[in-house]
Coordinates of C-alpha atoms in Angstrom, one line a residue:
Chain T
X5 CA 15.5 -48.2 2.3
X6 CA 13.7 -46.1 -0.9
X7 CA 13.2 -42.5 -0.1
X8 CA 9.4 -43.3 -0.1
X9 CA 10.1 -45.3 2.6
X10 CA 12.0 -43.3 4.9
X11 CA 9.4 -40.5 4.5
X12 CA 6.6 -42.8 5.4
X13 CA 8.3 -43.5 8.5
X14 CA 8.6 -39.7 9.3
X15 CA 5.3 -38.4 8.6
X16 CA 3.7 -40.0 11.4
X17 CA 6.8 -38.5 14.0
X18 CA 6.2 -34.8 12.5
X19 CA 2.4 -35.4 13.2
X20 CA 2.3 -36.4 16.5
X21 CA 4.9 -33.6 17.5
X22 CA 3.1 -31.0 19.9
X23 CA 1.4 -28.6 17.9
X24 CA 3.4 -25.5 19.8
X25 CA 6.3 -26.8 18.9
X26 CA 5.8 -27.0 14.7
X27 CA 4.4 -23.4 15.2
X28 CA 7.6 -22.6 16.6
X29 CA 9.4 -23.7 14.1
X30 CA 8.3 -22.4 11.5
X31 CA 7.4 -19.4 13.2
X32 CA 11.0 -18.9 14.0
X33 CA 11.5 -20.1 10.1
X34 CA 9.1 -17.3 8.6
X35 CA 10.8 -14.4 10.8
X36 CA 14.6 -15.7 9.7
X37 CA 12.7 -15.2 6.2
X38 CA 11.7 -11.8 7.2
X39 CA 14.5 -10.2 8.5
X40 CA 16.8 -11.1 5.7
X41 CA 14.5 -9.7 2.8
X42 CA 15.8 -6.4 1.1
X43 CA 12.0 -5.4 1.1
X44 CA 12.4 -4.5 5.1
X45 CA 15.9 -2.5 4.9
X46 CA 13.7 -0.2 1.9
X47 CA 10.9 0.4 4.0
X48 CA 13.0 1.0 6.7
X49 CA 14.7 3.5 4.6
X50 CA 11.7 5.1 2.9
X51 CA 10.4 5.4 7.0
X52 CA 13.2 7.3 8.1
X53 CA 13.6 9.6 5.0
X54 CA 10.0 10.7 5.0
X55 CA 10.3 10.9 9.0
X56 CA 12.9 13.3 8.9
X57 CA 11.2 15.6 6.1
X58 CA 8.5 16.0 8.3
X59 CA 10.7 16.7 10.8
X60 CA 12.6 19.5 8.6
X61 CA 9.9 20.7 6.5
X62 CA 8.5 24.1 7.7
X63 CA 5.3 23.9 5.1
X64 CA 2.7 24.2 8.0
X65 CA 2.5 24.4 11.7
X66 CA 2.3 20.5 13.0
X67 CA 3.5 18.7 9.8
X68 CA 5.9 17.0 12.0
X69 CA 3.2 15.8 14.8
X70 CA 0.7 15.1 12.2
X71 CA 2.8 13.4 10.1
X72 CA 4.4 10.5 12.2
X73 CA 1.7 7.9 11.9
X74 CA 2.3 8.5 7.8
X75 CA 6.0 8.6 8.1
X76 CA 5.6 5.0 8.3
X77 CA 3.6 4.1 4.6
X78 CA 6.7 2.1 3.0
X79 CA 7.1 0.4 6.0
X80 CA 3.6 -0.7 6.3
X81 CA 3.8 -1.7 2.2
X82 CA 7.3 -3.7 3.0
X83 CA 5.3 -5.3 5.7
X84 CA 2.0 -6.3 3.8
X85 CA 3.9 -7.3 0.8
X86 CA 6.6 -9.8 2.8
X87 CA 3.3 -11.3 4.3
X88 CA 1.9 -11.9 0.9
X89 CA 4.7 -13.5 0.4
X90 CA 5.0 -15.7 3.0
X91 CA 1.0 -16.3 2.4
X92 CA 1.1 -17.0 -0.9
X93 CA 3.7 -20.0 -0.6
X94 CA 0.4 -21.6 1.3
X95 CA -1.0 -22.1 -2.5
X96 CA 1.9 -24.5 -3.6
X97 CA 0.5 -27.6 -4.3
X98 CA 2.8 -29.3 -2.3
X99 CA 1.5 -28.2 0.9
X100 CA -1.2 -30.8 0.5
X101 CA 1.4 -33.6 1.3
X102 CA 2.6 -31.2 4.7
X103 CA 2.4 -33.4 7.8
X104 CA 0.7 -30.1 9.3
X105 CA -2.4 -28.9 8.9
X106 CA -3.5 -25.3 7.2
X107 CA -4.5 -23.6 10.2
X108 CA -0.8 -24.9 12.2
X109 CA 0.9 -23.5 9.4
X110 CA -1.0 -20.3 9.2
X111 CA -0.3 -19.7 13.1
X112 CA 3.1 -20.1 12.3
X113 CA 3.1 -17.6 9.7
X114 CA 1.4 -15.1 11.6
X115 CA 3.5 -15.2 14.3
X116 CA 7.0 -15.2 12.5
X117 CA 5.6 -12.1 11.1
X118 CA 5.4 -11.1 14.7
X119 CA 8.8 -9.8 13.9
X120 CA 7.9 -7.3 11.6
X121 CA 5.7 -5.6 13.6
X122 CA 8.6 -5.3 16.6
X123 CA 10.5 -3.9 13.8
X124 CA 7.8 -1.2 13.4
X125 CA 7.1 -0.7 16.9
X126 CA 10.9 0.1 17.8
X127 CA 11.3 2.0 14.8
X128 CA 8.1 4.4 15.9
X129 CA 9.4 4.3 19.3
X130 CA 12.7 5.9 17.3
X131 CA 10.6 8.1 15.7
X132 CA 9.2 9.5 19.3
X133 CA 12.1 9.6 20.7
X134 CA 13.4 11.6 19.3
X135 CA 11.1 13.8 19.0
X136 CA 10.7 13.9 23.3
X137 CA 14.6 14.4 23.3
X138 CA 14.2 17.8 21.3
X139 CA 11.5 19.2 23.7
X140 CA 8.6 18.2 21.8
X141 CA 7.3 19.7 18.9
X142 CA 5.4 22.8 16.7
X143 CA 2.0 22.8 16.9
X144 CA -0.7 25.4 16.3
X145 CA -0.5 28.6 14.9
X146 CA -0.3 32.0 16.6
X147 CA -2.1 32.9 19.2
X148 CA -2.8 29.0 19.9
X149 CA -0.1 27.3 19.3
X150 CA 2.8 25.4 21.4
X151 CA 6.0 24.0 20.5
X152 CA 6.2 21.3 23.2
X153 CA 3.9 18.9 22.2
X154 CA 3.6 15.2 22.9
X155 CA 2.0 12.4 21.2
X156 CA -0.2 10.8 23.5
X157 CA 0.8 6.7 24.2
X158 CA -2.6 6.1 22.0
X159 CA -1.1 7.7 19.2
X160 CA 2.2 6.1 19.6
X161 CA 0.3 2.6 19.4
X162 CA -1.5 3.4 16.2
X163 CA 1.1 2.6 13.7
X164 CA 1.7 -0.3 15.8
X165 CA -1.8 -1.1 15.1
X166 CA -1.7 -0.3 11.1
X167 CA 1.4 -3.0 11.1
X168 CA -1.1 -5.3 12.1
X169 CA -3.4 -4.3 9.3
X170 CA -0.5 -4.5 7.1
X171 CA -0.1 -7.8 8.3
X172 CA -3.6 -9.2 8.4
X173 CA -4.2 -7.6 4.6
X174 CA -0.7 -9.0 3.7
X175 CA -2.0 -12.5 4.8
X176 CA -5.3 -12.3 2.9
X177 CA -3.7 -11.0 0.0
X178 CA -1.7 -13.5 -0.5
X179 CA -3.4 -16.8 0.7
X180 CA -6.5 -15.6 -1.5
X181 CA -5.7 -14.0 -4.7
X182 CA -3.5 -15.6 -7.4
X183 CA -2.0 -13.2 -9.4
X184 CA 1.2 -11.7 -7.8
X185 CA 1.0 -8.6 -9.7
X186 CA -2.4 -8.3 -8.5
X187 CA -1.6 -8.5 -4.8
X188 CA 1.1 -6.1 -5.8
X189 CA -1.0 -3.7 -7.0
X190 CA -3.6 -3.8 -4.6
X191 CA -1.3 -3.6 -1.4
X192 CA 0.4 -0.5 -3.0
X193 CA -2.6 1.4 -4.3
X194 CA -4.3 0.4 -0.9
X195 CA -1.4 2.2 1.3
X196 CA -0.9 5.0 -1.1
X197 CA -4.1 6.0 -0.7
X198 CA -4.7 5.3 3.3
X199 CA -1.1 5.8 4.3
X200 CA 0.6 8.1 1.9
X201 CA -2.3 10.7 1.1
X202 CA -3.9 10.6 4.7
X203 CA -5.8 14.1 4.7
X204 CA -8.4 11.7 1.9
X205 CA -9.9 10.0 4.7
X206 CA -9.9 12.9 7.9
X207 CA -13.4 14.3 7.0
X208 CA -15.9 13.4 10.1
X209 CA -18.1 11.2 8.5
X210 CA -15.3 8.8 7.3
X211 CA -12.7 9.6 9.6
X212 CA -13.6 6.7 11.8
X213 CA -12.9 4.1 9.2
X214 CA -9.8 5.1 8.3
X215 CA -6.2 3.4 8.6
X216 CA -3.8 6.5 9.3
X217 CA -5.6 8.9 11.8
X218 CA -4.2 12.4 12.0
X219 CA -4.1 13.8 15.4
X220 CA -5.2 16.4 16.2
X221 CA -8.7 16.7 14.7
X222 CA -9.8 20.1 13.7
X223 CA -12.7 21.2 15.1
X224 CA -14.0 24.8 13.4
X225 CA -14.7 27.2 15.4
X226 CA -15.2 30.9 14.2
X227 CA -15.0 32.3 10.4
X228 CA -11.8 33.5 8.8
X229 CA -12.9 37.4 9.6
X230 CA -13.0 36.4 13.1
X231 CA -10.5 37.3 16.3
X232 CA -8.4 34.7 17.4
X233 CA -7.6 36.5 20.5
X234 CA -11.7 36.2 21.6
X235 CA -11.1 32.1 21.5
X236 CA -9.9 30.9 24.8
X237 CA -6.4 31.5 25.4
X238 CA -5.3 27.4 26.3
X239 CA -6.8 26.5 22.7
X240 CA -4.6 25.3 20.3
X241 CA -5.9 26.8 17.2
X242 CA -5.6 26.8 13.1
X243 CA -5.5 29.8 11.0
X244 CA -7.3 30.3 8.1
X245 CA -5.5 28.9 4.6
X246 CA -6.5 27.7 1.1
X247 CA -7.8 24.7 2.0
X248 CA -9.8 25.4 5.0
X249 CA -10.5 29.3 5.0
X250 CA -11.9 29.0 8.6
X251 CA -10.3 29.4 12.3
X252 CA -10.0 26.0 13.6
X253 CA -9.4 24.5 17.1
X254 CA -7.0 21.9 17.4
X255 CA -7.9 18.9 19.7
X256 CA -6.0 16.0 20.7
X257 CA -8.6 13.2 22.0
X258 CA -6.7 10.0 23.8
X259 CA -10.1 8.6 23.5
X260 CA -10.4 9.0 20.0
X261 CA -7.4 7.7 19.4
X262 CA -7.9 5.0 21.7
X263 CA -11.1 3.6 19.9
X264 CA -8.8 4.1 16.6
X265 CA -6.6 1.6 17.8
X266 CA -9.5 -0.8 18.8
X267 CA -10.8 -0.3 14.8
X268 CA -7.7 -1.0 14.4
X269 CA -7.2 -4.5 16.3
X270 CA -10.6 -5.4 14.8
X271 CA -10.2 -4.8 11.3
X272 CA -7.0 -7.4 11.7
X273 CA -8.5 -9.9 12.8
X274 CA -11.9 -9.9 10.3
X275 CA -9.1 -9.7 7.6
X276 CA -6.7 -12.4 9.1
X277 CA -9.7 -14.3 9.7
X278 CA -10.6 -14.7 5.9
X279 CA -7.0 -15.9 5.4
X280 CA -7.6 -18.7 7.7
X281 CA -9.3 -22.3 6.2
X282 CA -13.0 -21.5 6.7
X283 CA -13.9 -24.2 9.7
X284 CA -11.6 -22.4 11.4
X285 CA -12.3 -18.7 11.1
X286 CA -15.5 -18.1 13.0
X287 CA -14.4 -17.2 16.2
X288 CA -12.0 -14.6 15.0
X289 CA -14.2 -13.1 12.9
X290 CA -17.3 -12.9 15.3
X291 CA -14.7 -11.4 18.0
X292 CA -12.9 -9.2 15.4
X293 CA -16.8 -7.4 13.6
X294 CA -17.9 -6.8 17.2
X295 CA -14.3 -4.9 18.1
X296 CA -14.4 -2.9 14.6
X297 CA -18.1 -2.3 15.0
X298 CA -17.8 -0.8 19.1
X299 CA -14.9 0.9 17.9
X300 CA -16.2 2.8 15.3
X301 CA -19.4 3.9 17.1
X302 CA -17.1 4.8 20.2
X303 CA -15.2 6.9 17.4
X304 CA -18.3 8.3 16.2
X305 CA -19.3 9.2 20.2
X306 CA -16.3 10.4 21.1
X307 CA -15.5 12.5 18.5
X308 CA -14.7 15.9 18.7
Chain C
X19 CA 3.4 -12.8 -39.2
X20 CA 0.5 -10.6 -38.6
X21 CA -1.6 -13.7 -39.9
X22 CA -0.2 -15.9 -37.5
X23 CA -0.7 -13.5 -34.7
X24 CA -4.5 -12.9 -35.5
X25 CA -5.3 -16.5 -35.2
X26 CA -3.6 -16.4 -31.7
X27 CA -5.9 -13.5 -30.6
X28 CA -8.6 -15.9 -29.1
X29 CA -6.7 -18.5 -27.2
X30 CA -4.1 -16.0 -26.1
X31 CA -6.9 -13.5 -25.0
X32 CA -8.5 -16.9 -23.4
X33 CA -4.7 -17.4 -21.0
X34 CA -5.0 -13.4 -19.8
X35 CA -5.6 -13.1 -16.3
X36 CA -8.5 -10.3 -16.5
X37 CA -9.5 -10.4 -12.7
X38 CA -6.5 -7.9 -11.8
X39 CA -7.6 -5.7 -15.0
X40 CA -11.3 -6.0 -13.9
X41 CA -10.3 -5.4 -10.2
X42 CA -7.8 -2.2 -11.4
X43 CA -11.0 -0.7 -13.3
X44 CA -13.6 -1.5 -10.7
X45 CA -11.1 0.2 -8.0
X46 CA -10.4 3.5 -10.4
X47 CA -14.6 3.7 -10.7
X48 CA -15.0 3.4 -7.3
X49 CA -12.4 6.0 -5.8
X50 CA -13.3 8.4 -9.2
X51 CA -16.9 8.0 -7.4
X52 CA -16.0 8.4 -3.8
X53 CA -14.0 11.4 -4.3
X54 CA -16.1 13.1 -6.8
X55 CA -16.7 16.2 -4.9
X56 CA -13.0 16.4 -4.0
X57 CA -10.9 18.7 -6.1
X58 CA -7.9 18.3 -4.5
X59 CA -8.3 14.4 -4.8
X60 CA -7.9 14.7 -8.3
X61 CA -4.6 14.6 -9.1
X62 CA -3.9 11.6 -6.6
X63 CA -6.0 9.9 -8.8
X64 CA -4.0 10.7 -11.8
X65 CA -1.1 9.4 -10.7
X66 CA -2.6 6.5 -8.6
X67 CA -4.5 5.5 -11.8
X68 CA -1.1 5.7 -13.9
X69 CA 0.9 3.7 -11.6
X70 CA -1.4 0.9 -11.4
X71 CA -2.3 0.8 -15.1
X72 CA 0.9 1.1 -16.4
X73 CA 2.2 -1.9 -13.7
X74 CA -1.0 -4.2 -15.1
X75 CA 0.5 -3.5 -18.8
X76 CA 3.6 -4.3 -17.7
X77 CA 2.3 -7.3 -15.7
X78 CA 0.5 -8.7 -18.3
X79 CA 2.9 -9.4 -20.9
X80 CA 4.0 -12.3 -18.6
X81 CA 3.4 -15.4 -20.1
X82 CA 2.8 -18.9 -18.1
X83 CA 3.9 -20.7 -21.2
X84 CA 7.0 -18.8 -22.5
X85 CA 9.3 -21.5 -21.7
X86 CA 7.1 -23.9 -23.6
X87 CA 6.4 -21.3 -27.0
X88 CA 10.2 -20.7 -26.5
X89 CA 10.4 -23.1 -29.2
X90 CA 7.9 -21.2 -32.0
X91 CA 9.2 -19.0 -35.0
X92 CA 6.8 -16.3 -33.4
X93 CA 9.2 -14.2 -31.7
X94 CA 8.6 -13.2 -27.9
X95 CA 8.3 -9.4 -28.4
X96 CA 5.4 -10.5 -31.2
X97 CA 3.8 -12.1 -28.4
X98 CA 4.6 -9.5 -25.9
X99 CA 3.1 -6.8 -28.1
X100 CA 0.1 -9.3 -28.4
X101 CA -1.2 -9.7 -25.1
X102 CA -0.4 -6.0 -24.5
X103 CA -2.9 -5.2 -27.4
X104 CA -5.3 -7.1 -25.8
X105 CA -5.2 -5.9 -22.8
X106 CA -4.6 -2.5 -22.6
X107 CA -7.7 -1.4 -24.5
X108 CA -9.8 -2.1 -21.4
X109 CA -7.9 -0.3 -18.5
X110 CA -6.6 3.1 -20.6
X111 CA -10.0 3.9 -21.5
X112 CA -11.4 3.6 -18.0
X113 CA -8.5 5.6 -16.8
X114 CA -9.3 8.1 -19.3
X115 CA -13.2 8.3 -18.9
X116 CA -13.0 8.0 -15.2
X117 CA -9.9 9.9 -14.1
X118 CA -8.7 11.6 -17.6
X119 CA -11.8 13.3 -18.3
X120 CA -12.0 15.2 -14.9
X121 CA -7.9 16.4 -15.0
X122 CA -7.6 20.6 -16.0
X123 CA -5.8 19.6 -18.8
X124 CA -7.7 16.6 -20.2
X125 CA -6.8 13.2 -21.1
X126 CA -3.4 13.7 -23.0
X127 CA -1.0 14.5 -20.5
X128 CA -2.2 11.3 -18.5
X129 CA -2.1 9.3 -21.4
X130 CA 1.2 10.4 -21.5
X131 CA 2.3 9.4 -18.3
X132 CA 1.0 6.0 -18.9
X133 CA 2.9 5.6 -21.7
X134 CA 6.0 6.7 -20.5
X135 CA 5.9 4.4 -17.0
X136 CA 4.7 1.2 -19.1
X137 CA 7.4 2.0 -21.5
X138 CA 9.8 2.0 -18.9
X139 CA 8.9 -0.7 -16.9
X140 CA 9.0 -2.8 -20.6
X141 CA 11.8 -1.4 -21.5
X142 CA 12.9 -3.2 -18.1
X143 CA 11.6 -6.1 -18.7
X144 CA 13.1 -6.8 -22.1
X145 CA 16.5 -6.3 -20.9
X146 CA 15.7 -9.1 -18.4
X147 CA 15.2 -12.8 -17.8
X148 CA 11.7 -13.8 -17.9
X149 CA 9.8 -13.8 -14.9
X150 CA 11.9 -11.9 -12.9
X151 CA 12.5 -8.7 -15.7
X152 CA 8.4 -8.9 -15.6
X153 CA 8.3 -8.6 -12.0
X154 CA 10.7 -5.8 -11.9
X155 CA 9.3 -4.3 -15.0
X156 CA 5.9 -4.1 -13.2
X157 CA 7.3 -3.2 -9.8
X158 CA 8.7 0.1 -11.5
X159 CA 5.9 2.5 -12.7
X160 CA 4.7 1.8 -8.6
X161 CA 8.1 2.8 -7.6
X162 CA 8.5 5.6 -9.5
X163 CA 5.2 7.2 -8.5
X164 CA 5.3 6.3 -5.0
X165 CA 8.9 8.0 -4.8
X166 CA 7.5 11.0 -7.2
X167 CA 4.6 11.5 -4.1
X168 CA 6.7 10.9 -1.3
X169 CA 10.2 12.1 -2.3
X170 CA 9.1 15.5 -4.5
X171 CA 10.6 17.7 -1.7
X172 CA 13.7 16.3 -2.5
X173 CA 16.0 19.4 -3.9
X174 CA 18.5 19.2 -7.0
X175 CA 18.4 16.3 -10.1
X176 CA 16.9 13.6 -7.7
X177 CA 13.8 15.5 -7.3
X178 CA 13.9 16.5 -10.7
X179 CA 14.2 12.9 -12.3
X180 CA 11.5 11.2 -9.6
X181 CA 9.7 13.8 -11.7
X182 CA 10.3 13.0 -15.4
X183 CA 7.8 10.7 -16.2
X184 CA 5.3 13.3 -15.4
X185 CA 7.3 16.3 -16.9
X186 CA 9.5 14.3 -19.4
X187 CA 6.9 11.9 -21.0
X188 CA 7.9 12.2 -24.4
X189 CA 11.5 11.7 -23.8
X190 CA 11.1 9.0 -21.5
X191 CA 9.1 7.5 -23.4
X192 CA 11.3 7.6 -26.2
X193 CA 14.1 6.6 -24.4
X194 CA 12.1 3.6 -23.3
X195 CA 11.2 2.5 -26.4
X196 CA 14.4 2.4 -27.4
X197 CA 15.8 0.4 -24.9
X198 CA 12.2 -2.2 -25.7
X199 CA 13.3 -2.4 -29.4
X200 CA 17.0 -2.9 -28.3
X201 CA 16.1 -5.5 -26.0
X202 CA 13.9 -6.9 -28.1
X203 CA 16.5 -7.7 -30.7
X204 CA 19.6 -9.3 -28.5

């Protein structure tokens, strides 16, 4: 029997597989892919090196508690750009002659890149665990300030949440545009700027559609001349510097936060939704906009 | 030579992918426009808009048809340092009038450290195969930025040399040119 042949006889076996089971497969297939790529074992590195300089560094009061959703930028650019990859194999011509269909192989995909956001998700819970084992850490400055505080669990989820951005972004990326140098440079200028430079997006007004939220929001609440020890004794407060020559009250708002992590959820989907073949991408985007767009006006309500 | 190369100005300018270049120039216009008001922004964008303009040089000297122009007298660095002329004309001057202009010390120390990362990130891929030394090449001025921003703290020579593009231009530059014109010649 000719090769053609034998092929023609097992298209029509692959096809009529369950559709589960080819997800599976290559689900299982894309994670194998995954976990053996150098690109994870240097985010992971970058993660934990810029972790434990937030930890050490004494710059200012709370770098280390405001820091740990940033800690994890190179992870979050090893995660988008191993995505890409796996995305952009989807524009080979030869996946016309697949026995599966776009939107199957897609699901698989997404899912095998499940993996990587496990690997984020343990490596925050690391991250916090540390952290809990040493008491908790510095926040505030004198007369408000504590050095046992916790991240609340909404703040733990968020760079659980950003993986799936990375993911989602990583997907579109690299089903969509054809240059690999220009996914390149778009994933990295996109989480230098919302990852690795995070006090760009904390202003009010935009602070709701940002990637990396920094906890806790600053609220102002007397001028640099005035008495901190007039401001209620339970507030966790910031002194006056260069940046922001007022006295500010720190707040830590699970609500926030939690609305954060719905913008979050949404935003991955809309994206992941424009990665998908277009008969197939309605739902998940309709359900996706109206997550982002509650989430963002709960931000805006909630907000400190 | 030269007369060879200006007839292959149009259909080599014709192969360029220019949506990344238009996309890299669109994206330094609209940050330089968001952030207007932000001084401290300012410097981000300098090295944000090297990194990325220095990686599409880099990127742009790949060729789809190499393998097949293999074959012509031309040599590659001559149609390297062709596409690279056409290219880079567009992206340094938006960097300059939309991020250079605004930096305390003007344009020329940014121009610099454009130079010196695409230099570097040639010089890279000239000492490599193909494809993969333009991949690598390209990947480099990102890396070295991003480990410039994120690993600065770092004490001693490694936090010195994650530096030197920025405060050693001129010599990495030099150094990188030398090791294009080395490469260029095995």
């Amino acid at each position: 029997m000719s090769a053609g042949a034998a092929l023609a006889v097992e298209v029509p076996v692959q096809a009529s597989a369950p559709r589960w089971r080819v997800v599976r497969a290559l689900a299982r297939q894309e994670a194998r892919r995954h976990l053996r790529s150098p690109m994870l074992p240097l985010g992971l590195a970058g993660f934990v090196y810029l972790a434990w300089v937030t930890r050490t560094s004494d710059d200012w009061s709370g770098i280390e508690y405001g820091g740990m959703p940033g800690a994890g930028v190179t992870l979050f650019l090893g995660v988008s750009l191993l995505v890409a990859s796996s995305f952009r194999r989807e524009r080979a011509g030869l996946v016309e002659d697949a026995p599966t269909g776009e939107t199957t192989r897609a699901t698989g995909r997404l899912l095998g890149a499940g993996v990587l956001v496990l690997v984020v998700a343990a490596a925050t819970a690391v991250q916090v665990m540390v952290m809990r084992a040493g008491g908790g850490v510095d926040l505030g400055d004198e007369p408000g300030r504590t050095l046992h505080a916790h991240h609340t669990l909404p703040e733990v989820l968020q760079p659980v949440c950003v993986a799936l951005v990375a993911v989602a972004l990583g997907a579109l990326l690299g089903r969509r545009v054809q240059q690999r140098a220009a996914t390149t440079i778009a994933l990295f200028a996109f989480w230098y700027l919302t990852a690795g430079i995070t006090w760009l997006f904390q202003a009010a007004p935009v602070r709701p559609w940002s990637i990396v939220m920094v906890h806790p929001v600053e609220v102002r609440v007397g001028p640099h001349s005035a008495d901190p020890l007039t401001f209620p004794e339970e507030w966790l407060l910031s002194a006056p510097d260069a940046y922001e020559p007022f006295w500010g009250r720190l707040v830590v708002s699970p609500e926030l936060a939690t609305a954060h992590d719905m913008w979050l959820i949404g935003l991955a989907c809309v994206l992941v939704a424009f990665a998908l073949p277009r008969r197939t991408r309605g739902r998940l985007l309709v359900v996706g906009g109206m997550v982002a767009a509650v989430a963002v006006i709960a931000q805006y309500a909630v907000a400190p | 030579m030269i007369a060879v190369l200006t007839q292959a100005v149009r259909p080599t300018a014709r192969t360029i992918a220019w949506r990344p270049v238009a996309g890299v120039a669109a994206g330094l216009v609209l940050l330089s426009v968001l952030l207007v008001e932000e001084d401290r922004a300012q410097m981000v964008m300098a090295w944000l808009g090297a990194a990325v303009t220095a990686s599409l040089l880099v990127a742009a000297i790949r060729d789809r048809a190499s393998r097949l122009l293999a074959a012509v007298p031309t040599p590659l660095s001559a149609r390297r340092l062709l596409r690279l002329a056409i290219v880079a004309p567009v992206p340094v001057a938006v960097l300059v009038l939309v991020v250079g202009l605004r930096q305390p010390d003007g344009p020329l120390p940014l121009l610099g450290d454009v130079t010196a990362l695409t230099l570097a990130g040639l010089g890279v891929a000239s000492w490599m195969a193909d494809e993969r030394g333009v991949a690598w090449g390209a990947g480099l001025p990102l890396a070295w930025v991003a480990g410039a921003q994120f690993g600065n703290s770092s004490a001693g020579a490694v936090g010195d040399a994650l530096l030197w593009w920025h405060t050693d231009s001129l010599v990495v530059g030099a150094i990188a040119a030398g090791c294009v014109l080395l490469g260029a010649r095995r």
